[in-house]
C-alpha positions as a Python dict, from the first residue, in 0.01 Angstrom:
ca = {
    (1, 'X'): (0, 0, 0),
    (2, 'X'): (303, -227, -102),
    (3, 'X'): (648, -52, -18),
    (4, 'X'): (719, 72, -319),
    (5, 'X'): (398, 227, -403),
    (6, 'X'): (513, 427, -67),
    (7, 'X'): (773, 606, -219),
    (8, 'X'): (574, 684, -535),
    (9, 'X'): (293, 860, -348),
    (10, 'X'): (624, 1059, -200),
    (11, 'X'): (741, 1119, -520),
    (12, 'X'): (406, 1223, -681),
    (13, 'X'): (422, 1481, -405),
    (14, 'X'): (720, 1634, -402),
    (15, 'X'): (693, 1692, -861),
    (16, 'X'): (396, 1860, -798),
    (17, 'X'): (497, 2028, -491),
    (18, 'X'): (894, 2136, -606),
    (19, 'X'): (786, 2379, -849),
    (20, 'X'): (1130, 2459, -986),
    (21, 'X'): (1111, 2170, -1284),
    (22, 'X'): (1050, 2212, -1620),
    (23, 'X'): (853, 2104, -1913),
    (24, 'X'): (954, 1987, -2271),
    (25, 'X'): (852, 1841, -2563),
    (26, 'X'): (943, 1628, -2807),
    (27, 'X'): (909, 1239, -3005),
    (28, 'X'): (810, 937, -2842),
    (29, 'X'): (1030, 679, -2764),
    (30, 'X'): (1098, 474, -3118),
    (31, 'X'): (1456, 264, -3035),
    (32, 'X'): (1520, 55, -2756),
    (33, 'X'): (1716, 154, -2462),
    (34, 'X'): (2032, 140, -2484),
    (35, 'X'): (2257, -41, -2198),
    (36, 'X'): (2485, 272, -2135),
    (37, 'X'): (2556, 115, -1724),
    (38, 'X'): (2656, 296, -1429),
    (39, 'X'): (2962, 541, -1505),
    (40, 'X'): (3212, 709, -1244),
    (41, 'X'): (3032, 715, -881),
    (42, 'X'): (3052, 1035, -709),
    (43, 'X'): (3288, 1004, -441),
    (44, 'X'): (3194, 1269, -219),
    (45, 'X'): (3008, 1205, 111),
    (46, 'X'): (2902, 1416, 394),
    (47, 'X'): (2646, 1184, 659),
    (48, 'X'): (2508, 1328, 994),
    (49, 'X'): (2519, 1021, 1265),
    (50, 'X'): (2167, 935, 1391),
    (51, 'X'): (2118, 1102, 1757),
    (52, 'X'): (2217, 886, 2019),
    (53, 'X'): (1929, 691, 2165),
    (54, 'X'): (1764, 690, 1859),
    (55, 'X'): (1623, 324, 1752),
    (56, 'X'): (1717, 229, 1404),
    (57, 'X'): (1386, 72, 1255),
    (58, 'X'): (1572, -75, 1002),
    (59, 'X'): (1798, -320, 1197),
    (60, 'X'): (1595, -637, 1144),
    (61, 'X'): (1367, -694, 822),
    (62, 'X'): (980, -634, 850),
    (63, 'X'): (802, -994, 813),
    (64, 'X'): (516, -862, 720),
    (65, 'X'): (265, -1144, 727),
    (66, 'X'): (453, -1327, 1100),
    (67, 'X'): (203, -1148, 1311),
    (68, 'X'): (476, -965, 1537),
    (69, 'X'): (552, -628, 1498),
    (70, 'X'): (927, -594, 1367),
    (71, 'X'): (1100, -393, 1128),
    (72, 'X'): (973, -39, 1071),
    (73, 'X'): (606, -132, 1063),
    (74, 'X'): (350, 40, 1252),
    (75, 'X'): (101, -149, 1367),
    (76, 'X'): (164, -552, 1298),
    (77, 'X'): (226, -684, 972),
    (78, 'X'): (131, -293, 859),
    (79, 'X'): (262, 44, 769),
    (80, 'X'): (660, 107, 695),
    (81, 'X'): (736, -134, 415),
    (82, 'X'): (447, -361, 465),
    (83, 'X'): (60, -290, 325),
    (84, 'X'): (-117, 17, 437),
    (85, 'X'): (-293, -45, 780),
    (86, 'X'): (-648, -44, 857),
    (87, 'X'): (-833, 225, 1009),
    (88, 'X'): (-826, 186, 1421),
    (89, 'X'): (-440, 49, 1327),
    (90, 'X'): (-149, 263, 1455),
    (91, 'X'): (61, 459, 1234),
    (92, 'X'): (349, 730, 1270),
    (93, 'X'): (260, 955, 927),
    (94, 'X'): (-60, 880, 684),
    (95, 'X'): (187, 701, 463),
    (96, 'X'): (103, 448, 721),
    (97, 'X'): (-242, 436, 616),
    (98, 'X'): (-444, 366, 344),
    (99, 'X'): (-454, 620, 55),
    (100, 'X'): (-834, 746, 186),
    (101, 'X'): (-715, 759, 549),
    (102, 'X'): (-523, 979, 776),
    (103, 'X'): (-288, 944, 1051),
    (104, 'X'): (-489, 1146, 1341),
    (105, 'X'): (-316, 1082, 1717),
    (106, 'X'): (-121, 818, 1591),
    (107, 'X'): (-419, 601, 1449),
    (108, 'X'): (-499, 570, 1128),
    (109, 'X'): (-876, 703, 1091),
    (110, 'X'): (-1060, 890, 766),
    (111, 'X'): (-967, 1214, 743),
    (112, 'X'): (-1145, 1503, 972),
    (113, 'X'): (-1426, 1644, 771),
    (114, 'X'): (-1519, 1986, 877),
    (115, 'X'): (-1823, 2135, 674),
    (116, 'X'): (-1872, 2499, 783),
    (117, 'X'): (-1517, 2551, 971),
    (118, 'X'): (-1315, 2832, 938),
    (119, 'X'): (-995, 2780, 745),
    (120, 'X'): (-697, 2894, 909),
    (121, 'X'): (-335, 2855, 903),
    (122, 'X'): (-83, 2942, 1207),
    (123, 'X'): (174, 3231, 1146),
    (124, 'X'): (506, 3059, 983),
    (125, 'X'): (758, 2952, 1195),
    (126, 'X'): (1156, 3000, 1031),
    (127, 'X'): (1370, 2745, 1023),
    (128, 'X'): (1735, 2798, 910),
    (129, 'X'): (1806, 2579, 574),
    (130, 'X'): (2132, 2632, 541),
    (131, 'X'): (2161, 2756, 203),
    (132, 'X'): (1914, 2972, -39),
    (133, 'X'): (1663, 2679, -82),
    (134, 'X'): (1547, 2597, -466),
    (135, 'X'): (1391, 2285, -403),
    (136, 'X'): (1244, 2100, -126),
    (137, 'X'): (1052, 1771, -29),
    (138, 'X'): (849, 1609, 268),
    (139, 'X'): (943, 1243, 303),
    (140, 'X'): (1082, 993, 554),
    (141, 'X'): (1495, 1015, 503),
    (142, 'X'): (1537, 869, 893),
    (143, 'X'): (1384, 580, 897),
    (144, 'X'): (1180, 705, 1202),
    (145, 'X'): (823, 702, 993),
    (146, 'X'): (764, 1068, 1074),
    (147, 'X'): (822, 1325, 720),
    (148, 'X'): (1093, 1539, 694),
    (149, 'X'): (1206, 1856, 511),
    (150, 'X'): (1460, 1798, 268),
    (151, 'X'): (1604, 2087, 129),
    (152, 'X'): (1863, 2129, -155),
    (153, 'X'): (2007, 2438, -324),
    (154, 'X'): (2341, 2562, -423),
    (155, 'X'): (2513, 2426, -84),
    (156, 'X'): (2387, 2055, -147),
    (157, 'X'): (2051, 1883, 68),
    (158, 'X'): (2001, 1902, 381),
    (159, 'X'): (1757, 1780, 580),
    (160, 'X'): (1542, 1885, 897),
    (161, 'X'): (1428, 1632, 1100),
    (162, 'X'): (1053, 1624, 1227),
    (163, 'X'): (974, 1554, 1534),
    (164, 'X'): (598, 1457, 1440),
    (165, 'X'): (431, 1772, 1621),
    (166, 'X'): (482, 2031, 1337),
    (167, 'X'): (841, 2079, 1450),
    (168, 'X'): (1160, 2026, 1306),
    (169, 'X'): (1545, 1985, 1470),
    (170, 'X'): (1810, 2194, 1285),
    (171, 'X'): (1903, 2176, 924),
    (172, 'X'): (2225, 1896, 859),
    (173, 'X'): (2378, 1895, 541),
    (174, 'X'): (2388, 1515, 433),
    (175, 'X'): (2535, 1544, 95),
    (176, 'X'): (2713, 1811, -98),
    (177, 'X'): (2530, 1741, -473),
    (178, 'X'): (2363, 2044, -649),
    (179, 'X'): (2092, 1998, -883),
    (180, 'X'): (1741, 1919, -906),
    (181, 'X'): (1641, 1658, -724),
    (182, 'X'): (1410, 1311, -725),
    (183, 'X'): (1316, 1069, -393),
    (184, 'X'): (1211, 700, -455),
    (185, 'X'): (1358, 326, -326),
    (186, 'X'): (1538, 305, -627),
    (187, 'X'): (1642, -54, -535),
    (188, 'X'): (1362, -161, -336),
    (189, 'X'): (1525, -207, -11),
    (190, 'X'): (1253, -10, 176),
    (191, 'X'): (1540, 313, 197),
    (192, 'X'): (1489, 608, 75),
    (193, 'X'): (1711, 734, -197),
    (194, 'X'): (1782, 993, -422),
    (195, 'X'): (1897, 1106, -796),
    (196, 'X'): (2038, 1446, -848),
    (197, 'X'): (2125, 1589, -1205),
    (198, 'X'): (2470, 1759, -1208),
    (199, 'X'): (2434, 1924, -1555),
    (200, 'X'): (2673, 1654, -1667),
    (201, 'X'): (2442, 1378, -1611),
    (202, 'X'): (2277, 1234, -1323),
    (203, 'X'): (2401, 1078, -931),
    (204, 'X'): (2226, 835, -801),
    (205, 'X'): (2268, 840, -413),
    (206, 'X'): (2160, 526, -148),
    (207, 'X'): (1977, 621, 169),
    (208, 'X'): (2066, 420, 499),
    (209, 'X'): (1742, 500, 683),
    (210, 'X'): (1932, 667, 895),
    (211, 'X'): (1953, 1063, 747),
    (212, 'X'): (2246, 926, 531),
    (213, 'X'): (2328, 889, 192),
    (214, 'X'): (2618, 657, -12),
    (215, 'X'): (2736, 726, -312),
    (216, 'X'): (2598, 517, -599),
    (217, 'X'): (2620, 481, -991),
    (218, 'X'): (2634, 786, -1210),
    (219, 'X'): (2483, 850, -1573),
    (220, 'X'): (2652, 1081, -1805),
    (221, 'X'): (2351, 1298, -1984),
    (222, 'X'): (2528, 1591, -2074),
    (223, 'X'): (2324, 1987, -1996),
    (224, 'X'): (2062, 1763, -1732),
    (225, 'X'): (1858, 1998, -1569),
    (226, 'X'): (1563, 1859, -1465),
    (227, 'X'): (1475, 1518, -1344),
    (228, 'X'): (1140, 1327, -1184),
    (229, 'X'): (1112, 947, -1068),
    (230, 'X'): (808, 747, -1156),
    (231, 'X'): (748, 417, -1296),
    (232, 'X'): (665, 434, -1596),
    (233, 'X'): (611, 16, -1729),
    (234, 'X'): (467, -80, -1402),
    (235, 'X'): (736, -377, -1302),
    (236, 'X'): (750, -190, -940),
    (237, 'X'): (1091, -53, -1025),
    (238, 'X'): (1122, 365, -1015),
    (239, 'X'): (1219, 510, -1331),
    (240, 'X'): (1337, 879, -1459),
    (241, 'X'): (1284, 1090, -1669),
    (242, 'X'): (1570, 1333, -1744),
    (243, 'X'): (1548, 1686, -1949),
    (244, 'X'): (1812, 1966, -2037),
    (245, 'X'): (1906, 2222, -2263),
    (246, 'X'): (2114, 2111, -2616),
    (247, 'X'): (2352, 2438, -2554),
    (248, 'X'): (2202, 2570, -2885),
    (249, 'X'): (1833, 2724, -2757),
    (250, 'X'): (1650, 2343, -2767),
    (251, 'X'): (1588, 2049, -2535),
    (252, 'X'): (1549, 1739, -2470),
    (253, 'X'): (1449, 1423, -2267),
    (254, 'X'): (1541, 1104, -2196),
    (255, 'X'): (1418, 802, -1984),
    (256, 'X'): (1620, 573, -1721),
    (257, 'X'): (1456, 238, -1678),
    (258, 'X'): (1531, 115, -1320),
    (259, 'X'): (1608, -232, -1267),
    (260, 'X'): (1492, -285, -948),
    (261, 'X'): (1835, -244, -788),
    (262, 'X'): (1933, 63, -814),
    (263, 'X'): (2133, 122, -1146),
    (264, 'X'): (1933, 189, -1486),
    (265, 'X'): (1938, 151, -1832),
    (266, 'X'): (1946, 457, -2050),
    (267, 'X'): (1730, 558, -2322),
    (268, 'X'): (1866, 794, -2680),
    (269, 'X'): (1756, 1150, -2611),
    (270, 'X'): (1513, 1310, -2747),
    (271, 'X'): (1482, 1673, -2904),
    (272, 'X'): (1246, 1906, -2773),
    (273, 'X'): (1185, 2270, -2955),
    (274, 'X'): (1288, 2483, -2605),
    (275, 'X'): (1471, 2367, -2289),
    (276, 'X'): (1263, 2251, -2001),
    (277, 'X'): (1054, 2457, -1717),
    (278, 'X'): (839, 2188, -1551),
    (279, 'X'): (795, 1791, -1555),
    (280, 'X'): (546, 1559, -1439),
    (281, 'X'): (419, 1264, -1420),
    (282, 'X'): (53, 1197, -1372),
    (283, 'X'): (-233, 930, -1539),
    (284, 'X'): (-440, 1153, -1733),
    (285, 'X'): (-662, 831, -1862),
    (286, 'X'): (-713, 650, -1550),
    (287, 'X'): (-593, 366, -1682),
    (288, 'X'): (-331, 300, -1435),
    (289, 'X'): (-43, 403, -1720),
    (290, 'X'): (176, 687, -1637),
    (291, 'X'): (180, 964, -1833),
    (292, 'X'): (467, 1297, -1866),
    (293, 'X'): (341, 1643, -1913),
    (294, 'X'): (605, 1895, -1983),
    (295, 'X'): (608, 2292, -2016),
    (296, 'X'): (865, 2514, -2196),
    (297, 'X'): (907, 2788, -2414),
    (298, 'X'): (955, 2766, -2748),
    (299, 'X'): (1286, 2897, -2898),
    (300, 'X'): (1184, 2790, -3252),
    (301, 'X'): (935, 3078, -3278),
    (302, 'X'): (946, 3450, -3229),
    (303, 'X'): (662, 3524, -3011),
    (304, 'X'): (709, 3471, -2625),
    (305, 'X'): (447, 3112, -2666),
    (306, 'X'): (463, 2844, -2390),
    (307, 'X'): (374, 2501, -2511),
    (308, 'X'): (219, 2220, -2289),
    (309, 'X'): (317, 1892, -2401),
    (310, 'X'): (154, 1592, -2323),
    (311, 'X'): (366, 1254, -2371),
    (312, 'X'): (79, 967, -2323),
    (313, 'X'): (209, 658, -2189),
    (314, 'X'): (183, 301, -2331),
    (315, 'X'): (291, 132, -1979),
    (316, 'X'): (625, -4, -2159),
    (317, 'X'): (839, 323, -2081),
    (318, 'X'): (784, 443, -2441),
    (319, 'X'): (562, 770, -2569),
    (320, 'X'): (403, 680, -2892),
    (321, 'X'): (113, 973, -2853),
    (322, 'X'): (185, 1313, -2850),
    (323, 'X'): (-51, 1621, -2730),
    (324, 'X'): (80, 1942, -2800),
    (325, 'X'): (-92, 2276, -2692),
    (326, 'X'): (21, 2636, -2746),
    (327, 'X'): (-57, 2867, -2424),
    (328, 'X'): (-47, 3246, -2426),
    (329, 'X'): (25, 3263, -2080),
    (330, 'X'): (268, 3079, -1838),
    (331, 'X'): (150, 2844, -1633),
    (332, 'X'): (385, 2735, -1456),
    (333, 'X'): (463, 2551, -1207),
    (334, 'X'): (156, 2390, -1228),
    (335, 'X'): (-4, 2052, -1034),
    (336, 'X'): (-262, 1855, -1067),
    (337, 'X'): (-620, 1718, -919),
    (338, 'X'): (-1012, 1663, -1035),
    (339, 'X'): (-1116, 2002, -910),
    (340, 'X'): (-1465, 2016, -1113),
    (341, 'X'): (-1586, 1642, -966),
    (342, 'X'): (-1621, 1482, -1323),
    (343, 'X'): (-1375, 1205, -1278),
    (344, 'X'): (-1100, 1389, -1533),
    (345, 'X'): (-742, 1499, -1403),
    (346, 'X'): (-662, 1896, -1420),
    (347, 'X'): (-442, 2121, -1476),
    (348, 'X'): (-341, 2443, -1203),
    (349, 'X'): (-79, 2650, -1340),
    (350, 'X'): (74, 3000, -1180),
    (351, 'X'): (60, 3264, -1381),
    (352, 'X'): (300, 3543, -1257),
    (353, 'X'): (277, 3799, -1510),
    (354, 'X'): (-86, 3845, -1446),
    (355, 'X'): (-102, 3718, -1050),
    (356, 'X'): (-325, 3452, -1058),
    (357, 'X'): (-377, 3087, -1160),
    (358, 'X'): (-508, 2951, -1476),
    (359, 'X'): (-715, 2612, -1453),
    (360, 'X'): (-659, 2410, -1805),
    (361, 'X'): (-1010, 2118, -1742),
    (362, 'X'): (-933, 1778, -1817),
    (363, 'X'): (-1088, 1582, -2073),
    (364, 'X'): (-980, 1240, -1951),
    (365, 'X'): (-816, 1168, -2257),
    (366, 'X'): (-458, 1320, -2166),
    (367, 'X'): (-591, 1666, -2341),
    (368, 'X'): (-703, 1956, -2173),
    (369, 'X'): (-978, 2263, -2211),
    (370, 'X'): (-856, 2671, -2296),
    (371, 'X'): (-711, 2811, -1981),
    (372, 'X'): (-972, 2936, -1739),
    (373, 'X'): (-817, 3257, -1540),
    (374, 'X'): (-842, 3310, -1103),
    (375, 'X'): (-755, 3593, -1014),
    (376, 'X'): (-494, 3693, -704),
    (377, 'X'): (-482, 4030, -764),
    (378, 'X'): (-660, 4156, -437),
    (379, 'X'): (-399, 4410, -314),
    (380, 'X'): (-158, 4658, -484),
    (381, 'X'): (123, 4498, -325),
    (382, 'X'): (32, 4126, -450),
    (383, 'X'): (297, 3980, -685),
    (384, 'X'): (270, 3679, -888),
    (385, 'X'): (285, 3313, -725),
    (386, 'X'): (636, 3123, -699),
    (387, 'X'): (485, 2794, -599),
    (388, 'X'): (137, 2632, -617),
    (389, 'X'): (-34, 2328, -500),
    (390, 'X'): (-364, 2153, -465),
    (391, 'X'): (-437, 1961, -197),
    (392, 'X'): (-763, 1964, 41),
    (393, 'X'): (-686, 2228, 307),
    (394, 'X'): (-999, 2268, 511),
    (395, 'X'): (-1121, 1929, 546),
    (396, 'X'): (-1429, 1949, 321),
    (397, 'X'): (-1329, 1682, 32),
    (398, 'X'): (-1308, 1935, -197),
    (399, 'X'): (-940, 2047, -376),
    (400, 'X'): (-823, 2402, -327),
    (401, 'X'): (-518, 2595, -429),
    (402, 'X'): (-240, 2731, -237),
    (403, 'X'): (46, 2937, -346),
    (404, 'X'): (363, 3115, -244),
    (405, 'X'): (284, 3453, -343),
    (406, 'X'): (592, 3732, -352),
    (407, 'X'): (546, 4131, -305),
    (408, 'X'): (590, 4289, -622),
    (409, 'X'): (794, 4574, -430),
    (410, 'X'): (984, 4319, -237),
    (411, 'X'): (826, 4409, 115),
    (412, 'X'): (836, 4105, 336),
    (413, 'X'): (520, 4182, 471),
    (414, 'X'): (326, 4160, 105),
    (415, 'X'): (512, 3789, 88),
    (416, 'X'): (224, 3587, 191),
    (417, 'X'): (60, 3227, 135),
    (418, 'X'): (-226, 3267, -87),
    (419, 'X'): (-530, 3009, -43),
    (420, 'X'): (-844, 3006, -280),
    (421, 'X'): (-1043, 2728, -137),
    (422, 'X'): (-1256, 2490, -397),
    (423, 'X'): (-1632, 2500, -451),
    (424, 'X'): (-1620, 2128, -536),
    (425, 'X'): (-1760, 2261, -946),
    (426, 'X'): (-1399, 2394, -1080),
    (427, 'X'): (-1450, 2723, -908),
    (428, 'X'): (-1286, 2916, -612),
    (429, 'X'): (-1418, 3081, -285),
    (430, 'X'): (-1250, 3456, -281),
    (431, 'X'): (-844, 3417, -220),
    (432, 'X'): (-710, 3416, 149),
    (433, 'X'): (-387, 3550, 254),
    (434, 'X'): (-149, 3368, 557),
    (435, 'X'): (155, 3411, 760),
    (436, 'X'): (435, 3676, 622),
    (437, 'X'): (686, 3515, 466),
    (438, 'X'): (1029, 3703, 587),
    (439, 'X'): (1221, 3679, 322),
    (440, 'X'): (1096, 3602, -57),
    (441, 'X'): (934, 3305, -135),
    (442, 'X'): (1097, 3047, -371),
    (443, 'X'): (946, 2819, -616),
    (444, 'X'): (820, 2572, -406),
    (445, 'X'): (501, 2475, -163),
    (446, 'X'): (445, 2172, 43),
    (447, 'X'): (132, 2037, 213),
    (448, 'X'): (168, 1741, 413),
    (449, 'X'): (23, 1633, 799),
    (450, 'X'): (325, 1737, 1005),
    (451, 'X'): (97, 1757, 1350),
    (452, 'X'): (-74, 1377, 1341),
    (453, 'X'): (-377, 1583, 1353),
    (454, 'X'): (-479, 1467, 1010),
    (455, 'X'): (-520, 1845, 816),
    (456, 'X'): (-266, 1931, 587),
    (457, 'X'): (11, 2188, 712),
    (458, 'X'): (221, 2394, 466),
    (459, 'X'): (592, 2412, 374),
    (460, 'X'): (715, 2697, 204),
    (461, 'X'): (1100, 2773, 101),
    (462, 'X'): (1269, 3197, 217),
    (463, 'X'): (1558, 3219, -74),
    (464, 'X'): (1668, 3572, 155),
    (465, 'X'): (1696, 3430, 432),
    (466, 'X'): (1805, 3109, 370),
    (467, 'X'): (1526, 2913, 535),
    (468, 'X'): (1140, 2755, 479),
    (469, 'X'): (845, 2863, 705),
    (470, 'X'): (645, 2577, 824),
    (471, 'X'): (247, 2662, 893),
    (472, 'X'): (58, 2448, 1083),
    (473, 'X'): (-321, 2435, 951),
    (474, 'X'): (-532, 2578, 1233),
    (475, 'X'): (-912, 2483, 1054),
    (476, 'X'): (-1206, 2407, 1329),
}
């Protein structure tokens, strides 16, 4: 794993995980971009100093083929910015490791398989945010190689530091930008950054390594609202995509081409029938070209419709295929995995009005099957889910789904993580319910080794009480 495919596994993550974005339609690309440059830098700043004591691992450049270990690899001439390391090689997160490996006691090794165990998570532990949390991601903002929370809402992001054993030191705000919210190395020097839309356009802000972030260029897209990075012509450089709301019921989208170095080039919007919900980028083909499925409602018609749209990539940065398909229900957010075993990417989508999730099979050609419904319903007091993801949770290489699931009387005891572990055939074992969530849930649900004990723990975000609840998985 080459640096920057690093911070694209991050950011695949956190758009399926942050389940506040939205989806839209609308034409593929048809002019070339246009040069619009960087305009007006934000000028605020706010920057915690690193703790005292604390090595920076990003003094001194990692060499990675000098056999000595230097820079922020983990092992030599591995992890940090350099390739993925070997199994038997140390590590500090799985990011370390290659994509089929974990990081288990600090080595990278394949992931524990546990036919038969009993899947369990711990009861959450609060953290203090800050601020009522919309959005959140798990990724390295330190430079120390272990994940983080990063948090933003209406006070700006913050960030809790992990310590590596499923803890985290207290929330520090590190810049005062609202909006939603995309992670990448946006100019490739092996730092962490991030874009933020400011419903006047979009702020691009530099990481240090070092919990820090420096102003950078802005882009003026007027009613931005939601915003993923991705690349989408494969020259190693993170792109966005941008969508918002016209101000008269519609949408659209645009793309920013990154150079490599931070700034980008900006494409001509384009008009979508509703403004966005959810957007993400995935490779519905398997053939290595990204692809943008987007979800919104459609203002143009009557009738309360959502339509999927599915914007198939041609590896340049441009859309010239369309797939468009009307849905009854929501489902959103939604993420995505094989869950049936036949090779094809699909869809998981929340459905809140009837409390459950509805599974949309993948063809492998970018389209997708009639919604198939799983239902949560298993108590009076279950509500609808806020956040959903798929990830394998109990360590049998199968997917399953989690999600954030509110009390429809707003009791904190009925606000619960729901689990529905996979069968391996695109069907679900019955639903499991974990660790109260004190206040109620937002739209968001991260799964991510926090431990080094190679199972996947859970993240989810309190908007009442300001705070997420971290559960540790607790499968043998």
């Amino acid at each position: 794993m080459n640096r920057q495919s690093f911070f694209e596994d991050h950011c695949g993550t956190l758009l399926i995980a942050s389940a506040l974005f939205a989806g839209c339609g609308g034409a593929g690309l048809s002019q070339p971009p246009e040069d619009l440059g960087p305009q007006n830098p934000p000028t605020d700043l706010i920057a915690p100093v690193r703790d005292s004591g604390t090595p920076d691992l990003f003094s001194q450049e990692a060499a990675c083929h000098d056999g000595i270990l230097d820079g922020n690899e983990s092992d030599v001439d591995c992890g940090g910015c350099c390739g993925a390391c070997q199994n038997g090689k140390r590590c500090r997160a799985a990011t370390d490791c290659e994509p089929a490996s974990a990081c288990v006691s600090g080595a990278c090794a394949p992931p524990p398989v546990c036919h038969g165990c009993t899947f369990s998570l711990d009861p959450a532990v609060s953290y203090s945010a800050g601020m009522e949390p919309e959005g959140a991601a798990l990724a390295d903002l330190d430079g120390d190689g272990l994940p983080d929370v990063i948090v933003w809402g209406t006070g700006g992001i913050a960030m809790l530091r992990g310590k590596g054993d499923g803890t985290f030191l207290a929330a520090t705000l590190v810049a005062p930008n609202f909006g939603d919210t995309a992670f990448g190395d946006f100019d490739r020097d092996c730092l962490l950054d991030v874009a933020v839309t400011s419903g006047s356009g979009v702020d691009v802000l530099r990481g240090t390594g070092q919990g820090q972030l420096q102003p950078g260029p802005s882009y003026a897209l007027p009613g931005s609202q939601r915003l993923i990075a991705t690349d989408l012509n494969g020259d190693g450089a993170l792109d966005l995509v941008v969508s918002g709301n016209d101000g008269n019921g519609g949408g659209w989208f645009a793309t920013l081409m990154g150079r490599g170095d931070g700034t980008f080039i900006a494409s001509p919007e384009q008009p979508l029938d509703g403004p966005p919900d959810q957007v993400a980028a995935v490779d519905l083909r398997g053939k290595g070209l990204m692809d943008v499925v987007m979800i919104y409602r459609d203002n143009k018609v009557l009738a309360a419709f959502y339509d999927l749209l599915v914007l198939l990539g041609d590896g340049t940065g441009a859309f010239p295929v369309r797939q468009n398909m009307t849905l009854m229900d929501e489902v959103e957010p939604f993420a995505f995995g094989d869950v049936n075993g036949d090779g094809a990417t699909d869809l998981i989508g929340a459905d809140r009005q009837n409390i459950g999730v509805e599974l949309l099979l993948g063809n492998g050609d970018g389209s997708f099957r009639s919604p198939m419904f799983v239902d949560l319903q298993r108590s009076l007091v279950a509500g609808g889910p806020e956040g959903l993801l798929v990830a394998d949770l109990d360590g049998d290489g199968m997917l399953d789904v989690a999600s954030a699931v509110r009390d429809q009387y707003n009791q904190p005891a009925g606000n619960t993580v729901s689990v529905v572990l996979g069968n391996g055939d695109g069907t679900f074992r019955m639903e499991q319910r974990f660790g109260a969530v004190l206040g109620v849930p937002a739209q968001f649900i991260l799964a991510q080794d926090l431990d080094g004990d190679g199972r996947k723990d859970i993240v989810v975000g309190d908007r009442i009480n300001n705070a997420i609840g971290v559960l540790i998985n607790g499968t043998r």
